[in-house]
Amino acid sequence: MRPRQQISPYLELCCLRQSAVVSYEQATAEIEVQTGRRVSAKTQQRLEERHAFELPTSDVPVEQMSLDGGMIRLRTPLGEAAEWREYKALNLGELHQGMA
């Protein structure tokens, strides 16, 4: 482990991967279930902020981009509380002829 580091590089990788797909709060719960170690939501955020991520590249120039996000309601069995989830979507697609 690096000096003044309290978590292993592997645990840090697990935290970064969880934080990429769920909220920091959910990442905290998942990491605890998967590893038995509790890493707070604030620590999850700090790990992500100090990590230097490699910027994505493309062999083809991006001609069109669309970004969307919102809340969707998931179906739940009758009598159970409604469950809402946040979604984010990014499309870096090509502009096809005939489409505006």
PDB file of N, CA, C and O in Angstrom, residues 5 15 19 26 29-30 58 89:
ATOM      1  N   GLN A   5      -2.008   5.624   3.010  1.00  0.00           N
ATOM      2  CA  GLN A   5      -3.175   5.042   2.340  1.00  0.00           C
ATOM      3  C   GLN A   5      -3.805   4.037   3.291  1.00  0.00           C
ATOM      4  O   GLN A   5      -3.122   3.185   3.839  1.00  0.00           O
ATOM      5  N   CYS A  15     -14.147   0.241  -5.229  1.00  0.00           N
ATOM      6  CA  CYS A  15     -14.915   1.452  -4.921  1.00  0.00           C
ATOM      7  C   CYS A  15     -15.148   2.291  -6.172  1.00  0.00           C
ATOM      8  O   CYS A  15     -16.263   2.767  -6.415  1.00  0.00           O
ATOM      9  N   SER A  19     -18.759   3.139  -7.758  1.00  0.00           N
ATOM     10  CA  SER A  19     -19.161   4.547  -7.867  1.00  0.00           C
ATOM     11  C   SER A  19     -19.491   4.938  -9.301  1.00  0.00           C
ATOM     12  O   SER A  19     -20.223   5.892  -9.527  1.00  0.00           O
ATOM     13  N   GLN A  26     -25.075   3.995  -2.399  1.00  0.00           N
ATOM     14  CA  GLN A  26     -25.268   2.607  -2.812  1.00  0.00           C
ATOM     15  C   GLN A  26     -23.932   1.879  -2.929  1.00  0.00           C
ATOM     16  O   GLN A  26     -23.835   0.703  -2.597  1.00  0.00           O
ATOM     17  N   ALA A  29     -22.868   0.623   0.453  1.00  0.00           N
ATOM     18  CA  ALA A  29     -23.568  -0.607   0.846  1.00  0.00           C
ATOM     19  C   ALA A  29     -23.046  -1.812   0.074  1.00  0.00           C
ATOM     20  O   ALA A  29     -22.817  -2.882   0.656  1.00  0.00           O
ATOM     21  N   GLU A  30     -22.843  -1.662  -1.229  1.00  0.00           N
ATOM     22  CA  GLU A  30     -22.372  -2.787  -2.055  1.00  0.00           C
ATOM     23  C   GLU A  30     -20.964  -3.232  -1.675  1.00  0.00           C
ATOM     24  O   GLU A  30     -20.692  -4.423  -1.586  1.00  0.00           O
ATOM     25  N   SER A  58     -11.675   8.647 -29.803  1.00  0.00           N
ATOM     26  CA  SER A  58     -12.468   8.067 -30.876  1.00  0.00           C
ATOM     27  C   SER A  58     -11.674   8.121 -32.171  1.00  0.00           C
ATOM     28  O   SER A  58     -11.011   9.121 -32.467  1.00  0.00           O
ATOM     29  N   ALA A  89     -28.285   8.918 -20.031  1.00  0.00           N
ATOM     30  CA  ALA A  89     -27.938   8.286 -21.298  1.00  0.00           C
ATOM     31  C   ALA A  89     -27.164   9.266 -22.167  1.00  0.00           C
ATOM     32  O   ALA A  89     -27.517  10.443 -22.256  1.00  0.00           O
TER      33      ALA A  89
END
